[in-house]
């Protein structure tokens, strides 16, 4: 008897992670079946994906495009049901027929559908780091309570996960003989750029990452190293470790995706070519391994692996993120929201590159610390920080 195929919802199917996920699925259609695809605005790509994978549901959250997508799919006699609201996103993330959810919406917009998948006890492949950064302990508590399986897609966290011992218990790094976690980062496109030239950086320059091809928001985050800051916070929640247990190391070649340092002097690293299909395949097939068309490392081609310490003068956003996780509470949702607002403004050429960190820093310093007991408090902190960051930007632009 043939095995039932794993039913998958891809949240954020038209993004960089979504496209890579569908590439992996397409290579293993004997194992996986697409149940639902979601996107915000990219009607053309979502239509093509629907024609190829014939999902039960397609959700397009830009309401102006719903009718167009319905017409386009009907013209091909496709039975895919087209939906549009946030409730619809939550529904396809938590549907009883779904086994696995790829959480690959960018930013805070992904929080509720990702949590819906968690609360339905799904296998959740987490790319949407912002969701975890914002809601931290509430998110992890929900994973525990609802018996969800959380597997990291972020290449660093996937690498750490692969280097942890099999008997690893969350919160128990010392008892597992671990000394610390080494979180590597390339340093982005401005690793060697003179600081005096930072004011003239354009969005296209910031999005031209030397090693990874990613969405525009995370590309800017990589250039400021806010991405590494968000990842440090993500690692604290995922593995239940303290910020002081994580060492951020610059590694411009992006070959070592992160490491775990053990008390006996061993350091385990996960390596590979920078291609997100590797962590996606790892999490999707876990604990098995599948082939996904990623070339294996050719050590004769790698001339060198180098390491350095990140400088907070070049990467002030990294420092802000470390300060936010040390404070905790509403500071994490505030950091994330202010960053989202500032990055969008930078991409729209409303503020300069160096002003991104200034907006975040001022938003954080003008926000009083408060604990966050529930999701409602997280959403309140998110909204307040967006308003404050907008006000601060208006001041800056005067
Ligand atoms: P992207 O911008 O390429 O794609 C984002 C996806 O989210 C798109 O499908 C878009 O339609 C959808 N989306 C955007 N706004 C939405 C909204 N308001 N409501 C519903 N859907 C919305 O982004 P990406 O690079 O694929 O990144 C996705 C997530 O994965 C981010 O959280 C990012 O930090 C994380 N991540 C990405 C990479 C990478 O290599 N791209 C690596 C690690 C982690
Ligand atoms: Mg990463």
XYZ file of C-alpha atoms and ligand atoms in Angstrom:
443
model
C 0.000 0.000 0.000
C 1.397 3.432 -0.859
C 2.119 5.798 2.038
C -0.153 8.836 2.453
C 1.528 11.970 1.173
C 2.413 14.680 3.688
C -0.011 17.597 3.221
C 1.715 20.956 3.228
C 0.591 24.556 3.538
C 3.117 27.116 2.358
C 2.512 30.525 3.952
C 4.335 33.115 1.839
C 4.624 30.834 -1.193
C 5.686 33.582 -3.607
C 8.647 34.758 -1.518
C 12.226 33.587 -1.671
C 11.693 30.858 0.961
C 8.309 29.906 -0.502
C 9.755 29.439 -3.988
C 12.644 27.361 -2.621
C 10.192 25.253 -0.613
C 8.139 24.506 -3.708
C 11.331 23.629 -5.569
C 12.104 21.041 -2.874
C 8.532 19.698 -2.894
C 8.514 19.457 -6.701
C 11.492 17.065 -6.502
C 9.607 14.743 -4.127
C 5.994 14.661 -5.230
C 5.857 11.027 -4.182
C 6.205 12.212 -0.542
C 4.630 15.677 -0.386
C 1.433 17.289 -1.597
C 0.623 20.997 -1.509
C -2.582 21.624 0.422
C -2.594 25.439 0.360
C -0.514 28.311 -0.972
C -0.664 31.894 0.271
C 0.675 35.212 -0.987
C 0.124 38.898 -0.448
C 0.318 40.533 -3.881
C 2.153 38.492 -6.476
C -0.867 37.304 -8.428
C 1.048 36.071 -11.466
C 3.428 33.826 -9.524
C 0.696 32.513 -7.231
C -1.382 31.639 -10.299
C 1.541 29.743 -11.862
C 2.170 27.908 -8.586
C -1.505 26.947 -8.355
C -1.486 25.590 -11.891
C 1.602 23.535 -11.105
C 0.692 22.212 -7.638
C -3.121 22.295 -7.764
C -3.663 23.061 -4.070
C -7.060 22.829 -2.362
C -6.803 26.471 -1.307
C -5.009 29.621 -2.455
C -5.101 32.691 -0.215
C -4.207 36.103 -1.625
C -4.395 38.730 1.113
C -4.462 41.736 -1.203
C -8.267 41.861 -1.520
C -8.148 43.648 -4.879
C -6.569 40.586 -6.455
C -9.002 37.930 -5.270
C -11.404 38.190 -8.179
C -8.544 38.260 -10.685
C -7.061 35.078 -9.222
C -10.455 33.357 -9.184
C -10.964 34.210 -12.868
C -7.455 33.151 -13.818
C -7.803 29.743 -12.141
C -11.363 29.186 -13.416
C -10.088 29.771 -16.954
C -7.934 26.659 -16.429
C -10.783 24.702 -14.826
C -8.842 24.500 -11.586
C -10.849 23.591 -8.505
C -8.572 25.482 -6.105
C -10.690 27.600 -3.764
C -9.508 31.212 -3.657
C -9.688 33.013 -0.304
C -8.357 36.287 1.101
C -8.694 37.201 4.767
C -6.460 36.763 7.811
C -8.985 34.196 9.075
C -8.451 32.312 5.827
C -4.680 32.318 6.421
C -5.310 30.930 9.900
C -7.673 28.324 8.486
C -5.200 26.944 5.919
C -2.467 26.941 8.576
C -4.544 24.928 11.037
C -6.771 22.776 8.796
C -7.287 19.218 10.034
C -5.971 17.771 6.762
C -2.643 19.636 7.009
C 0.427 17.901 8.428
C 3.113 20.512 7.883
C 3.173 24.303 7.611
C 6.033 26.280 6.113
C 5.867 29.643 7.916
C 7.515 31.930 5.363
C 5.539 35.159 5.488
C 7.893 38.062 6.136
C 7.486 40.173 9.264
C 4.820 40.538 11.924
C 2.112 39.690 9.350
C 3.152 36.061 9.793
C 2.586 35.895 13.547
C -1.097 34.941 13.693
C -1.109 32.267 10.964
C 2.126 30.759 12.331
C 0.611 30.652 15.802
C -2.562 29.131 14.351
C -0.431 26.291 12.966
C 1.314 25.888 16.326
C -1.976 25.817 18.225
C -3.264 23.145 15.862
C -0.243 21.016 16.819
C 1.264 20.978 13.319
C 4.811 20.359 12.239
C 5.866 23.986 11.779
C 8.895 24.857 9.678
C 9.834 28.289 10.938
C 11.388 30.793 8.541
C 9.365 33.751 9.833
C 11.794 34.710 12.612
C 9.959 37.973 13.342
C 6.982 35.994 14.715
C 9.191 34.330 17.311
C 11.161 37.499 18.106
C 7.949 39.389 18.844
C 6.151 36.817 20.910
C 9.005 34.696 22.346
C 7.848 32.889 25.444
C 4.165 32.954 24.414
C 5.044 31.273 21.131
C 7.252 28.627 22.777
C 4.641 27.988 25.459
C 2.059 27.375 22.718
C 4.435 24.910 21.005
C 4.663 22.948 24.258
C 1.003 23.143 25.173
C -0.283 22.042 21.777
C 2.365 19.450 21.024
C 3.555 21.179 17.850
C 6.873 20.206 16.290
C 8.986 23.287 15.607
C 11.861 22.952 13.155
C 14.113 25.883 12.265
C 14.532 26.951 8.630
C 16.834 29.902 9.247
C 20.130 28.432 8.053
C 21.973 29.282 11.292
C 19.326 27.762 13.556
C 18.977 24.769 11.337
C 22.769 24.378 11.573
C 22.712 24.682 15.387
C 19.858 22.169 15.533
C 21.956 19.754 13.476
C 24.982 20.233 15.773
C 23.125 19.764 19.064
C 23.286 16.366 20.731
C 20.363 14.017 20.142
C 19.560 14.062 23.850
C 19.473 17.873 23.921
C 16.863 19.220 26.269
C 15.711 22.748 25.827
C 17.289 24.991 28.450
C 19.915 22.443 29.307
C 22.975 23.451 27.354
C 25.348 23.157 30.295
C 23.941 19.788 31.354
C 24.446 18.558 27.779
C 28.138 19.484 27.959
C 27.768 22.512 25.708
C 29.874 25.602 26.310
C 28.187 28.003 23.933
C 26.630 28.540 20.519
C 28.549 30.264 17.741
C 26.198 32.167 15.461
C 27.915 33.013 12.199
C 27.031 35.862 9.859
C 28.520 37.095 6.612
C 28.486 40.778 7.575
C 26.464 41.576 4.455
C 27.459 43.749 1.509
C 29.035 46.554 3.588
C 31.570 44.544 5.540
C 34.462 46.588 4.163
C 32.723 49.780 3.096
C 34.172 52.928 4.716
C 31.742 54.187 7.367
C 31.911 57.671 5.827
C 30.134 56.294 2.725
C 27.184 54.780 4.625
C 24.951 57.836 4.179
C 24.805 57.354 0.389
C 23.874 53.652 0.400
C 20.910 52.916 -1.908
C 18.226 50.218 -1.420
C 19.552 48.245 -4.390
C 23.076 48.259 -2.926
C 21.746 47.116 0.444
C 19.768 44.300 -1.187
C 22.738 42.963 -3.165
C 23.858 40.333 -0.655
C 27.189 38.719 -1.574
C 26.147 35.107 -0.797
C 22.367 34.771 -0.418
C 19.479 35.635 -2.717
C 16.660 36.713 -0.378
C 13.614 38.962 -0.039
C 14.287 42.711 0.236
C 13.444 43.122 3.926
C 15.794 40.392 5.155
C 18.456 41.603 2.711
C 18.436 45.056 4.328
C 18.416 43.361 7.753
C 21.535 41.472 6.679
C 23.233 44.684 5.583
C 22.549 46.330 8.983
C 23.104 43.013 10.798
C 19.724 43.470 12.471
C 19.190 40.053 10.909
C 21.907 38.620 13.160
C 20.349 40.418 16.111
C 16.932 38.938 15.317
C 18.631 35.556 14.913
C 20.335 35.827 18.280
C 16.926 36.476 19.843
C 15.429 33.638 17.781
C 18.135 31.274 19.065
C 17.475 32.297 22.680
C 13.823 31.280 22.341
C 14.312 28.206 20.165
C 17.033 26.606 22.279
C 16.202 28.273 25.593
C 19.641 29.797 26.039
C 20.766 33.165 27.382
C 22.133 35.929 25.123
C 25.500 35.479 26.881
C 25.579 31.847 25.679
C 25.701 33.028 22.055
C 28.795 34.361 20.348
C 28.299 36.221 17.065
C 31.161 35.641 14.645
C 31.659 37.227 11.232
C 32.313 34.626 8.568
C 32.094 36.318 5.165
C 32.114 33.121 3.057
C 28.804 31.762 4.518
C 30.075 28.174 4.356
C 29.828 27.407 8.071
C 26.215 28.144 8.938
C 26.772 28.078 12.723
C 28.454 25.956 15.381
C 28.081 24.413 18.805
C 31.078 24.526 21.132
C 31.328 21.633 23.628
C 33.030 21.601 27.038
C 35.485 18.893 25.944
C 37.007 21.205 23.337
C 35.023 19.884 20.366
C 33.321 22.353 18.077
C 30.664 20.979 15.736
C 29.892 22.989 12.622
C 27.319 22.488 9.904
C 28.651 23.444 6.484
C 27.300 23.685 3.000
C 26.912 25.947 0.013
C 24.674 28.903 0.821
C 21.414 27.555 -0.604
C 18.214 27.640 1.471
C 17.033 24.385 -0.077
C 19.415 22.585 2.295
C 17.791 23.706 5.583
C 14.339 23.458 3.972
C 15.011 19.872 2.898
C 16.505 19.031 6.284
C 13.457 20.259 8.182
C 10.928 18.911 5.720
C 12.335 15.397 5.648
C 13.599 15.304 9.252
C 14.893 12.929 10.510
C 15.487 11.591 7.004
C 17.670 13.223 4.342
C 16.592 13.932 0.776
C 18.337 15.092 -2.383
C 17.439 18.617 -3.511
C 19.879 19.580 -6.234
C 22.299 21.488 -3.978
C 25.902 20.981 -5.040
C 28.052 19.473 -2.316
C 30.956 21.557 -1.026
C 34.084 21.392 -3.109
C 36.864 21.967 -0.592
C 39.433 22.479 -3.350
C 37.387 25.461 -4.552
C 37.102 27.080 -1.114
C 40.314 28.991 -0.796
C 39.764 30.120 2.786
C 37.358 30.326 5.687
C 37.827 33.511 7.705
C 36.406 34.782 10.981
C 36.191 38.152 12.681
C 34.430 40.015 15.455
C 31.493 42.287 14.486
C 31.987 45.961 15.290
C 28.980 47.755 16.801
C 29.995 51.035 15.138
C 29.438 49.412 11.756
C 26.444 47.391 12.930
C 24.588 49.424 15.604
C 21.393 47.403 14.954
C 23.091 44.278 16.302
C 23.794 46.097 19.564
C 20.180 47.325 19.783
C 18.916 43.767 19.352
C 21.204 42.440 22.099
C 20.050 45.218 24.429
C 16.400 44.422 23.616
C 16.712 40.701 24.429
C 18.501 41.570 27.666
C 15.577 43.819 28.612
C 12.894 41.434 27.315
C 9.148 42.117 27.601
C 7.673 44.622 25.145
C 11.138 45.693 23.986
C 11.301 42.738 21.588
C 8.069 43.518 19.731
C 9.136 47.181 19.781
C 12.528 46.402 18.252
C 10.952 44.284 15.545
C 8.185 46.743 14.666
C 10.489 49.775 14.588
C 12.863 47.849 12.355
C 10.070 46.841 9.961
C 8.876 50.458 9.707
C 12.387 51.863 9.243
C 13.429 49.248 6.661
C 10.296 49.857 4.620
C 10.933 53.602 4.720
C 14.527 53.023 3.612
C 13.377 50.775 0.753
C 10.939 53.546 -0.273
C 13.818 56.057 -0.139
C 12.191 58.060 2.678
C 15.132 57.709 5.063
C 18.828 56.963 4.628
C 20.587 53.689 5.495
C 22.193 55.075 8.669
C 18.837 56.391 9.865
C 17.428 52.868 10.188
C 19.291 52.284 13.447
C 18.520 55.841 14.623
C 14.761 55.270 14.230
C 14.927 51.960 16.098
C 17.126 53.360 18.853
C 14.806 56.330 19.441
C 11.690 54.156 19.341
C 13.183 51.847 21.961
C 14.393 54.658 24.202
C 11.002 56.420 24.106
C 9.135 53.217 24.994
C 8.811 52.279 28.648
C 9.500 48.678 29.586
C 6.427 46.520 30.205
C 6.042 42.781 30.601
C 4.027 40.922 27.962
C 1.712 38.378 29.553
C -0.277 37.424 26.471
C -0.606 37.793 22.727
C -2.804 40.844 23.117
C 0.056 42.654 24.901
C 2.439 41.716 22.079
C 0.069 43.124 19.472
C -0.398 46.321 21.516
C 3.392 46.773 21.759
C 3.735 46.142 18.012
C 1.105 48.749 17.142
C 2.455 51.373 19.543
C 6.000 50.951 18.228
C 4.845 51.336 14.620
C 3.093 54.610 15.456
C 6.052 55.921 17.426
C 8.562 54.946 14.742
C 6.435 56.748 12.128
C 6.390 59.895 14.284
C 10.133 59.732 14.795
C 10.653 59.360 11.059
C 8.485 62.382 10.339
C 10.714 64.380 12.713
C 13.866 63.044 11.022
C 12.576 63.978 7.568
C 11.876 67.625 8.542
P 10.006 37.597 0.671
O 9.786 39.063 0.792
O 10.731 37.079 -0.507
O 8.581 36.844 0.727
C 7.631 37.144 1.688
C 6.363 36.344 1.485
O 5.418 36.811 2.460
C 5.707 36.547 0.122
O 5.104 35.356 -0.312
C 4.629 37.588 0.391
O 3.519 37.469 -0.482
C 4.215 37.245 1.816
N 3.718 38.428 2.530
C 4.332 39.636 2.639
N 3.564 40.482 3.351
C 2.447 39.802 3.693
C 1.267 40.149 4.416
N 1.089 41.358 4.921
N 0.316 39.187 4.571
C 0.470 37.962 4.057
N 1.572 37.581 3.363
C 2.541 38.493 3.184
O 10.700 37.131 2.021
P 11.678 35.886 2.244
O 13.067 36.287 1.968
O 11.122 34.666 1.600
O 11.566 35.730 3.826
C 10.449 35.148 4.443
C 10.756 34.917 5.922
O 11.800 33.958 6.013
C 11.259 36.169 6.643
O 10.773 36.164 7.952
C 12.776 36.005 6.655
O 13.388 36.624 7.753
C 12.898 34.483 6.747
N 14.143 33.955 6.197
C 14.416 34.114 4.878
C 15.609 33.619 4.351
C 15.924 33.738 2.872
O 16.921 33.184 2.424
N 15.126 34.419 2.083
C 16.522 32.978 5.197
C 16.207 32.829 6.535
C 15.017 33.320 7.025
Mg 19.730 33.295 8.723
